[in-house]
Amino acid sequence: MGRTQARHARHLNPPPGLSAHIESFVLYLRSIGRGQKTVSIYREATQWFAAEYLATGGRPPVEDIAPEFTFDAVDDWERVQRKHVQGWCAHLFERGYSDSYVSNQYRALQAFFKWFAEDEEVPNPMLGMKPPKVVDKPVPVLTEDEMSALFATVTGKDFRSRRDMAIMLMLRDTGIRLQELAGLQIDDVSALEREATVTGKGRRTRTVKYSYEAARALDKYLRVRAKQPNAQLSAVWIGLKGAVTPSGIQQIVQRRAAEAGLGTLNPHKFRHYFSHTWLDRGGAEGDLMELNGWNSPMMLRRYGRSAAASRARRGYDRIMGEGQ
């Protein structure tokens, strides 16, 4: 059974001797075009490690956990050793954080120390370290019944229903990321051509296709959108307060999922659904990589693992001539 992530407040204010280099690291990340979300994750991970572990000598302010490894407080990055990073990862596991979460923290620190070592021309304390092992947990794919229940909540003709219908169909039919969907501009979409130009990670652009059903829903939404107070905005998705943000789209999906009786629904599950459906219907893996904006087949394997067993069983009947 996986660990449940603990909910402790994070201390993100390291002493000046450590914080100055973190801001320089942030500048470096921005200079090489890293996305805002990546920069934020890396910055907070490094701040957290510095403020709550290095600056306290391995004595984070968590009352229910006694530290197993303590040391003199560290106020200079050049004094950081491999054992400090290992101790921090062990501490996070003790606090109940999941293996994938600890792995993400590790990789953020790995990026920081790689930059720091090159920038200051000093040894990298994490060189040769092995990352925390992550137990693969396939994400359950939305069922057709769940999809039907979800879309049954957006059958109205009012502005919100048409907007939410178009949003969820675009998520279902393209598998694009939340940030990519929220970033769509009017000039990026063509209902007639059933295409959208999205800007993904690393500011790379690609063109995705969607179904006639999604195109019709988008067309209906754009017609009612033209009558809204914020119609002059260039963003495709708008609300009463302006352009809909990634957080706003997440709230829309969560609200519709609650109405459908599905409980909590992470919009990223649409991406898994799209990838699973593509592979299940015999779509080429290379085409899926292009549509999803992946440079590495590692992501293909990760997403393809969802419902892989059910695809294999259906493939058996198709190939071996059973179930006909």
GROMACS .gro file of C-alpha atoms in nm:
model
  324
    1MET     CA    1   0.000   0.000   0.000
    2GLY     CA    2   0.132   0.343  -0.089
    3ARG     CA    3   0.199   0.612   0.166
    4THR     CA    4  -0.041   0.897   0.221
    5GLN     CA    5   0.118   1.236   0.172
    6ALA     CA    6   0.146   1.420   0.504
    7ARG     CA    7  -0.005   1.764   0.531
    8HIS     CA    8   0.251   1.970   0.720
    9ALA     CA    9   0.317   2.336   0.652
   10ARG     CA   10   0.635   2.388   0.454
   11HIS     CA   11   0.895   2.643   0.562
   12LEU     CA   12   1.032   2.821   0.256
   13ASN     CA   13   1.249   3.100   0.401
   14PRO     CA   14   1.612   2.983   0.409
   15PRO     CA   15   1.889   3.206   0.549
   16PRO     CA   16   2.052   3.459   0.313
   17GLY     CA   17   2.359   3.243   0.258
   18LEU     CA   18   2.139   2.981   0.093
   19SER     CA   19   1.856   3.188  -0.057
   20ALA     CA   20   2.079   3.400  -0.284
   21HIS     CA   21   2.185   3.101  -0.492
   22ILE     CA   22   1.826   2.979  -0.516
   23GLU     CA   23   1.722   3.303  -0.685
   24SER     CA   24   2.020   3.272  -0.921
   25PHE     CA   25   1.905   2.918  -0.999
   26VAL     CA   26   1.557   3.051  -1.078
   27LEU     CA   27   1.709   3.306  -1.315
   28TYR     CA   28   1.901   3.027  -1.487
   29LEU     CA   29   1.587   2.814  -1.528
   30ARG     CA   30   1.400   3.104  -1.682
   31SER     CA   31   1.690   3.182  -1.913
   32ILE     CA   32   1.677   2.832  -2.064
   33GLY     CA   33   1.303   2.848  -2.115
   34ARG     CA   34   1.175   2.627  -1.835
   35GLY     CA   35   0.801   2.662  -1.780
   36GLN     CA   36   0.655   2.862  -1.494
   37LYS     CA   37   0.525   2.549  -1.319
   38THR     CA   38   0.864   2.376  -1.338
   39VAL     CA   39   1.042   2.686  -1.208
   40SER     CA   40   0.799   2.713  -0.918
   41ILE     CA   41   0.836   2.344  -0.825
   42TYR     CA   42   1.217   2.356  -0.838
   43ARG     CA   43   1.235   2.679  -0.641
   44GLU     CA   44   1.005   2.559  -0.362
   45ALA     CA   45   1.175   2.220  -0.338
   46THR     CA   46   1.515   2.386  -0.297
   47GLN     CA   47   1.383   2.646  -0.051
   48TRP     CA   48   1.215   2.375   0.155
   49PHE     CA   49   1.530   2.162   0.174
   50ALA     CA   50   1.739   2.465   0.268
   51ALA     CA   51   1.504   2.620   0.525
   52GLU     CA   52   1.364   2.313   0.694
   53TYR     CA   53   1.660   2.078   0.683
   54LEU     CA   54   1.996   2.240   0.617
   55ALA     CA   55   1.933   2.549   0.830
   56THR     CA   56   1.799   2.341   1.121
   57GLY     CA   57   2.075   2.082   1.121
   58GLY     CA   58   1.833   1.806   1.031
   59ARG     CA   59   1.581   1.904   1.299
   60PRO     CA   60   1.270   2.007   1.105
   61PRO     CA   61   0.984   2.145   1.318
   62VAL     CA   62   0.770   1.831   1.305
   63GLU     CA   63   0.669   1.742   1.659
   64ASP     CA   64   0.572   1.379   1.599
   65ILE     CA   65   0.896   1.269   1.430
   66ALA     CA   66   1.232   1.244   1.606
   67PRO     CA   67   1.526   1.308   1.369
   68GLU     CA   68   1.756   1.009   1.315
   69PHE     CA   69   2.038   1.209   1.157
   70THR     CA   70   2.141   1.552   1.283
   71PHE     CA   71   2.434   1.778   1.201
   72ASP     CA   72   2.559   2.133   1.245
   73ALA     CA   73   2.338   2.380   1.061
   74VAL     CA   74   2.451   2.440   0.703
   75ASP     CA   75   2.451   2.797   0.571
   76ASP     CA   76   2.664   2.750   0.259
   77TRP     CA   77   2.576   2.528  -0.038
   78GLU     CA   78   2.940   2.422  -0.077
   79ARG     CA   79   2.914   2.245   0.260
   80VAL     CA   80   2.625   2.025   0.149
   81GLN     CA   81   2.716   1.656   0.126
   82ARG     CA   82   2.545   1.353  -0.020
   83LYS     CA   83   2.435   1.242   0.328
   84HIS     CA   84   2.231   1.561   0.366
   85VAL     CA   85   2.025   1.487   0.056
   86GLN     CA   86   1.987   1.124   0.158
   87GLY     CA   87   1.878   1.229   0.507
   88TRP     CA   88   1.622   1.471   0.364
   89CYS     CA   89   1.470   1.206   0.139
   90ALA     CA   90   1.455   0.962   0.430
   91HIS     CA   91   1.287   1.229   0.643
   92LEU     CA   92   1.023   1.292   0.376
   93PHE     CA   93   0.945   0.921   0.363
   94GLU     CA   94   0.912   0.920   0.743
   95ARG     CA   95   0.663   1.205   0.720
   96GLY     CA   96   0.447   0.991   0.494
   97TYR     CA   97   0.511   1.148   0.155
   98SER     CA   98   0.465   0.917  -0.143
   99ASP     CA   99   0.758   0.773  -0.334
  100SER     CA  100   0.667   0.974  -0.645
  101TYR     CA  101   0.654   1.295  -0.441
  102VAL     CA  102   0.993   1.231  -0.281
  103SER     CA  103   1.131   1.146  -0.625
  104ASN     CA  104   1.012   1.482  -0.757
  105GLN     CA  105   1.181   1.662  -0.467
  106TYR     CA  106   1.499   1.465  -0.535
  107ARG     CA  107   1.500   1.557  -0.904
  108ALA     CA  108   1.449   1.924  -0.823
  109LEU     CA  109   1.755   1.916  -0.596
  110GLN     CA  110   1.944   1.720  -0.860
  111ALA     CA  111   1.880   2.000  -1.110
  112PHE     CA  112   1.987   2.262  -0.856
  113PHE     CA  113   2.316   2.095  -0.763
  114LYS     CA  114   2.401   2.025  -1.126
  115TRP     CA  115   2.362   2.398  -1.198
  116PHE     CA  116   2.542   2.500  -0.877
  117ALA     CA  117   2.841   2.273  -0.945
  118GLU     CA  118   2.880   2.405  -1.299
  119ASP     CA  119   2.822   2.768  -1.202
  120GLU     CA  120   3.059   2.769  -0.903
  121GLU     CA  121   3.301   2.508  -1.043
  122VAL     CA  122   3.273   2.292  -0.732
  123PRO     CA  123   3.200   1.918  -0.685
  124ASN     CA  124   2.840   1.806  -0.722
  125PRO     CA  125   2.735   1.624  -0.400
  126MET     CA  126   2.460   1.437  -0.586
  127LEU     CA  127   2.679   1.308  -0.867
  128GLY     CA  128   2.625   0.933  -0.899
  129MET     CA  129   2.339   0.923  -0.648
  130LYS     CA  130   2.048   0.690  -0.720
  131PRO     CA  131   1.700   0.845  -0.709
  132PRO     CA  132   1.431   0.708  -0.477
  133LYS     CA  133   1.259   0.403  -0.620
  134VAL     CA  134   0.910   0.479  -0.748
  135VAL     CA  135   0.658   0.197  -0.749
  136ASP     CA  136   0.461   0.221  -1.070
  137LYS     CA  137   0.090   0.267  -1.010
  138PRO     CA  138  -0.120   0.271  -1.328
  139VAL     CA  139  -0.383   0.545  -1.323
  140PRO     CA  140  -0.738   0.403  -1.352
  141VAL     CA  141  -0.891   0.500  -1.686
  142LEU     CA  142  -1.232   0.664  -1.693
  143THR     CA  143  -1.500   0.419  -1.802
  144GLU     CA  144  -1.756   0.487  -2.074
  145ASP     CA  145  -2.030   0.496  -1.809
  146GLU     CA  146  -1.836   0.758  -1.613
  147MET     CA  147  -1.786   0.961  -1.929
  148SER     CA  148  -2.158   0.944  -2.008
  149ALA     CA  149  -2.249   1.057  -1.656
  150LEU     CA  150  -2.002   1.344  -1.679
  151PHE     CA  151  -2.130   1.475  -2.012
  152ALA     CA  152  -2.492   1.439  -1.899
  153THR     CA  153  -2.427   1.738  -1.670
  154VAL     CA  154  -2.359   1.976  -1.961
  155THR     CA  155  -2.656   1.928  -2.194
  156GLY     CA  156  -2.804   2.275  -2.137
  157LYS     CA  157  -2.801   2.563  -2.383
  158ASP     CA  158  -2.680   2.827  -2.139
  159PHE     CA  159  -2.333   2.979  -2.165
  160ARG     CA  160  -2.173   2.776  -1.884
  161SER     CA  161  -2.310   2.446  -2.012
  162ARG     CA  162  -2.185   2.508  -2.364
  163ARG     CA  163  -1.847   2.626  -2.240
  164ASP     CA  164  -1.804   2.332  -2.004
  165MET     CA  165  -1.917   2.085  -2.271
  166ALA     CA  166  -1.659   2.221  -2.516
  167ILE     CA  167  -1.385   2.217  -2.250
  168MET     CA  168  -1.444   1.856  -2.153
  169LEU     CA  169  -1.476   1.736  -2.512
  170MET     CA  170  -1.147   1.905  -2.597
  171LEU     CA  171  -0.985   1.732  -2.300
  172ARG     CA  172  -1.134   1.398  -2.400
  173ASP     CA  173  -1.053   1.419  -2.771
  174THR     CA  174  -0.707   1.575  -2.762
  175GLY     CA  175  -0.553   1.471  -2.431
  176ILE     CA  176  -0.388   1.812  -2.403
  177ARG     CA  177  -0.257   1.931  -2.069
  178LEU     CA  178  -0.455   2.166  -1.845
  179GLN     CA  179  -0.206   2.448  -1.902
  180GLU     CA  180  -0.221   2.397  -2.278
  181LEU     CA  181  -0.601   2.405  -2.284
  182ALA     CA  182  -0.619   2.719  -2.072
  183GLY     CA  183  -0.359   2.887  -2.293
  184LEU     CA  184  -0.557   2.849  -2.616
  185GLN     CA  185  -0.622   3.176  -2.798
  186ILE     CA  186  -0.902   3.244  -3.047
  187ASP     CA  187  -0.657   3.234  -3.338
  188ASP     CA  188  -0.529   2.894  -3.220
  189VAL     CA  189  -0.850   2.703  -3.289
  190SER     CA  190  -1.045   2.619  -3.603
  191ALA     CA  191  -1.376   2.439  -3.559
  192LEU     CA  192  -1.399   2.400  -3.937
  193GLU     CA  193  -1.060   2.229  -3.968
  194ARG     CA  194  -1.097   2.053  -3.631
  195GLU     CA  195  -0.750   2.162  -3.531
  196ALA     CA  196  -0.591   2.353  -3.246
  197THR     CA  197  -0.238   2.484  -3.210
  198VAL     CA  198  -0.119   2.434  -2.855
  199THR     CA  199   0.191   2.559  -2.676
  200GLY     CA  200   0.334   2.285  -2.459
  201LYS     CA  201   0.631   2.237  -2.231
  202GLY     CA  202   0.942   2.426  -2.330
  203ARG     CA  203   0.719   2.661  -2.534
  204ARG     CA  204   0.706   2.401  -2.810
  205THR     CA  205   0.400   2.425  -3.034
  206ARG     CA  206   0.213   2.142  -3.200
  207THR     CA  207  -0.117   2.093  -3.378
  208VAL     CA  208  -0.379   1.854  -3.242
  209LYS     CA  209  -0.700   1.725  -3.398
  210TYR     CA  210  -1.041   1.671  -3.240
  211SER     CA  211  -1.370   1.505  -3.334
  212TYR     CA  212  -1.666   1.655  -3.518
  213GLU     CA  213  -1.857   1.631  -3.190
  214ALA     CA  214  -1.597   1.850  -3.020
  215ALA     CA  215  -1.586   2.086  -3.320
  216ARG     CA  216  -1.964   2.135  -3.308
  217ALA     CA  217  -1.952   2.193  -2.933
  218LEU     CA  218  -1.672   2.446  -2.979
  219ASP     CA  219  -1.868   2.622  -3.253
  220LYS     CA  220  -2.179   2.647  -3.032
  221TYR     CA  221  -1.970   2.779  -2.746
  222LEU     CA  222  -1.799   3.042  -2.961
  223ARG     CA  223  -2.139   3.169  -3.077
  224VAL     CA  224  -2.265   3.226  -2.722
  225ARG     CA  225  -1.921   3.350  -2.618
  226ALA     CA  226  -1.953   3.637  -2.866
  227LYS     CA  227  -2.242   3.776  -2.659
  228GLN     CA  228  -2.056   3.774  -2.327
  229PRO     CA  229  -1.910   4.083  -2.150
  230ASN     CA  230  -1.552   3.954  -2.189
  231ALA     CA  231  -1.589   3.851  -2.554
  232GLN     CA  232  -1.312   4.091  -2.657
  233LEU     CA  233  -1.049   3.881  -2.478
  234SER     CA  234  -0.819   3.672  -2.695
  235ALA     CA  235  -0.841   3.366  -2.469
  236VAL     CA  236  -1.079   3.097  -2.594
  237TRP     CA  237  -1.220   3.017  -2.251
  238ILE     CA  238  -1.377   3.305  -2.062
  239GLY     CA  239  -1.597   3.358  -1.757
  240LEU     CA  240  -1.751   3.648  -1.569
  241LYS     CA  241  -1.413   3.755  -1.428
  242GLY     CA  242  -1.208   3.720  -1.746
  243ALA     CA  243  -1.003   3.443  -1.902
  244VAL     CA  244  -1.039   3.100  -1.740
  245THR     CA  245  -0.714   2.989  -1.577
  246PRO     CA  246  -0.585   2.631  -1.544
  247SER     CA  247  -0.717   2.636  -1.188
  248GLY     CA  248  -1.052   2.757  -1.320
  249ILE     CA  249  -1.074   2.468  -1.567
  250GLN     CA  250  -0.986   2.228  -1.288
  251GLN     CA  251  -1.271   2.370  -1.079
  252ILE     CA  252  -1.510   2.333  -1.374
  253VAL     CA  253  -1.420   1.966  -1.414
  254GLN     CA  254  -1.444   1.906  -1.039
  255ARG     CA  255  -1.786   2.070  -1.022
  256ARG     CA  256  -1.922   1.866  -1.312
  257ALA     CA  257  -1.774   1.546  -1.168
  258ALA     CA  258  -1.947   1.614  -0.836
  259GLU     CA  259  -2.277   1.672  -1.018
  260ALA     CA  260  -2.228   1.339  -1.197
  261GLY     CA  261  -2.163   1.160  -0.868
  262LEU     CA  262  -1.803   1.077  -0.960
  263GLY     CA  263  -1.639   1.240  -0.660
  264THR     CA  264  -1.299   1.399  -0.714
  265LEU     CA  265  -1.177   1.396  -1.075
  266ASN     CA  266  -0.832   1.515  -1.177
  267PRO     CA  267  -0.852   1.666  -1.530
  268HIS     CA  268  -0.529   1.481  -1.611
  269LYS     CA  269  -0.736   1.162  -1.625
  270PHE     CA  270  -0.867   1.282  -1.961
  271ARG     CA  271  -0.508   1.260  -2.090
  272HIS     CA  272  -0.484   0.901  -1.971
  273TYR     CA  273  -0.823   0.825  -2.126
  274PHE     CA  274  -0.716   0.971  -2.460
  275SER     CA  275  -0.387   0.778  -2.462
  276HIS     CA  276  -0.554   0.452  -2.362
  277THR     CA  277  -0.829   0.491  -2.622
  278TRP     CA  278  -0.577   0.572  -2.896
  279LEU     CA  279  -0.370   0.262  -2.824
  280ASP     CA  280  -0.677   0.045  -2.766
  281ARG     CA  281  -0.804   0.128  -3.114
  282GLY     CA  282  -0.473   0.044  -3.276
  283GLY     CA  283  -0.328   0.395  -3.306
  284ALA     CA  284   0.043   0.421  -3.381
  285GLU     CA  285   0.266   0.490  -3.081
  286GLY     CA  286   0.471   0.747  -3.275
  287ASP     CA  287   0.156   0.940  -3.366
  288LEU     CA  288   0.047   0.940  -3.002
  289MET     CA  289   0.384   1.081  -2.897
  290GLU     CA  290   0.342   1.363  -3.149
  291LEU     CA  291  -0.015   1.441  -3.046
  292ASN     CA  292   0.069   1.438  -2.676
  293GLY     CA  293   0.385   1.643  -2.718
  294TRP     CA  294   0.622   1.377  -2.583
  295ASN     CA  295   0.991   1.365  -2.673
  296SER     CA  296   1.063   1.046  -2.482
  297PRO     CA  297   0.908   0.700  -2.517
  298MET     CA  298   0.923   0.680  -2.136
  299MET     CA  299   0.603   0.885  -2.117
  300LEU     CA  300   0.444   0.658  -2.375
  301ARG     CA  301   0.514   0.356  -2.155
  302ARG     CA  302   0.389   0.534  -1.846
  303TYR     CA  303   0.058   0.639  -1.997
  304GLY     CA  304   0.018   0.324  -2.199
  305ARG     CA  305   0.038   0.120  -1.879
  306SER     CA  306  -0.308   0.242  -1.777
  307ALA     CA  307  -0.555  -0.034  -1.867
  308ALA     CA  308  -0.279  -0.219  -2.057
  309ALA     CA  309  -0.405  -0.551  -1.922
  310SER     CA  310  -0.756  -0.498  -2.059
  311ARG     CA  311  -0.611  -0.403  -2.400
  312ALA     CA  312  -0.403  -0.720  -2.398
  313ARG     CA  313  -0.706  -0.937  -2.322
  314ARG     CA  314  -0.909  -0.781  -2.602
  315GLY     CA  315  -0.610  -0.818  -2.831
  316TYR     CA  316  -0.601  -1.188  -2.753
  317ASP     CA  317  -0.959  -1.237  -2.871
  318ARG     CA  318  -0.893  -1.032  -3.183
  319ILE     CA  319  -0.575  -1.216  -3.276
  320MET     CA  320  -0.665  -1.566  -3.162
  321GLY     CA  321  -1.016  -1.554  -3.307
  322GLU     CA  322  -1.201  -1.599  -2.978
  323GLY     CA  323  -1.510  -1.411  -2.866
  324GLN     CA  324  -1.654  -1.385  -3.216
   0.00000   0.00000   0.00000
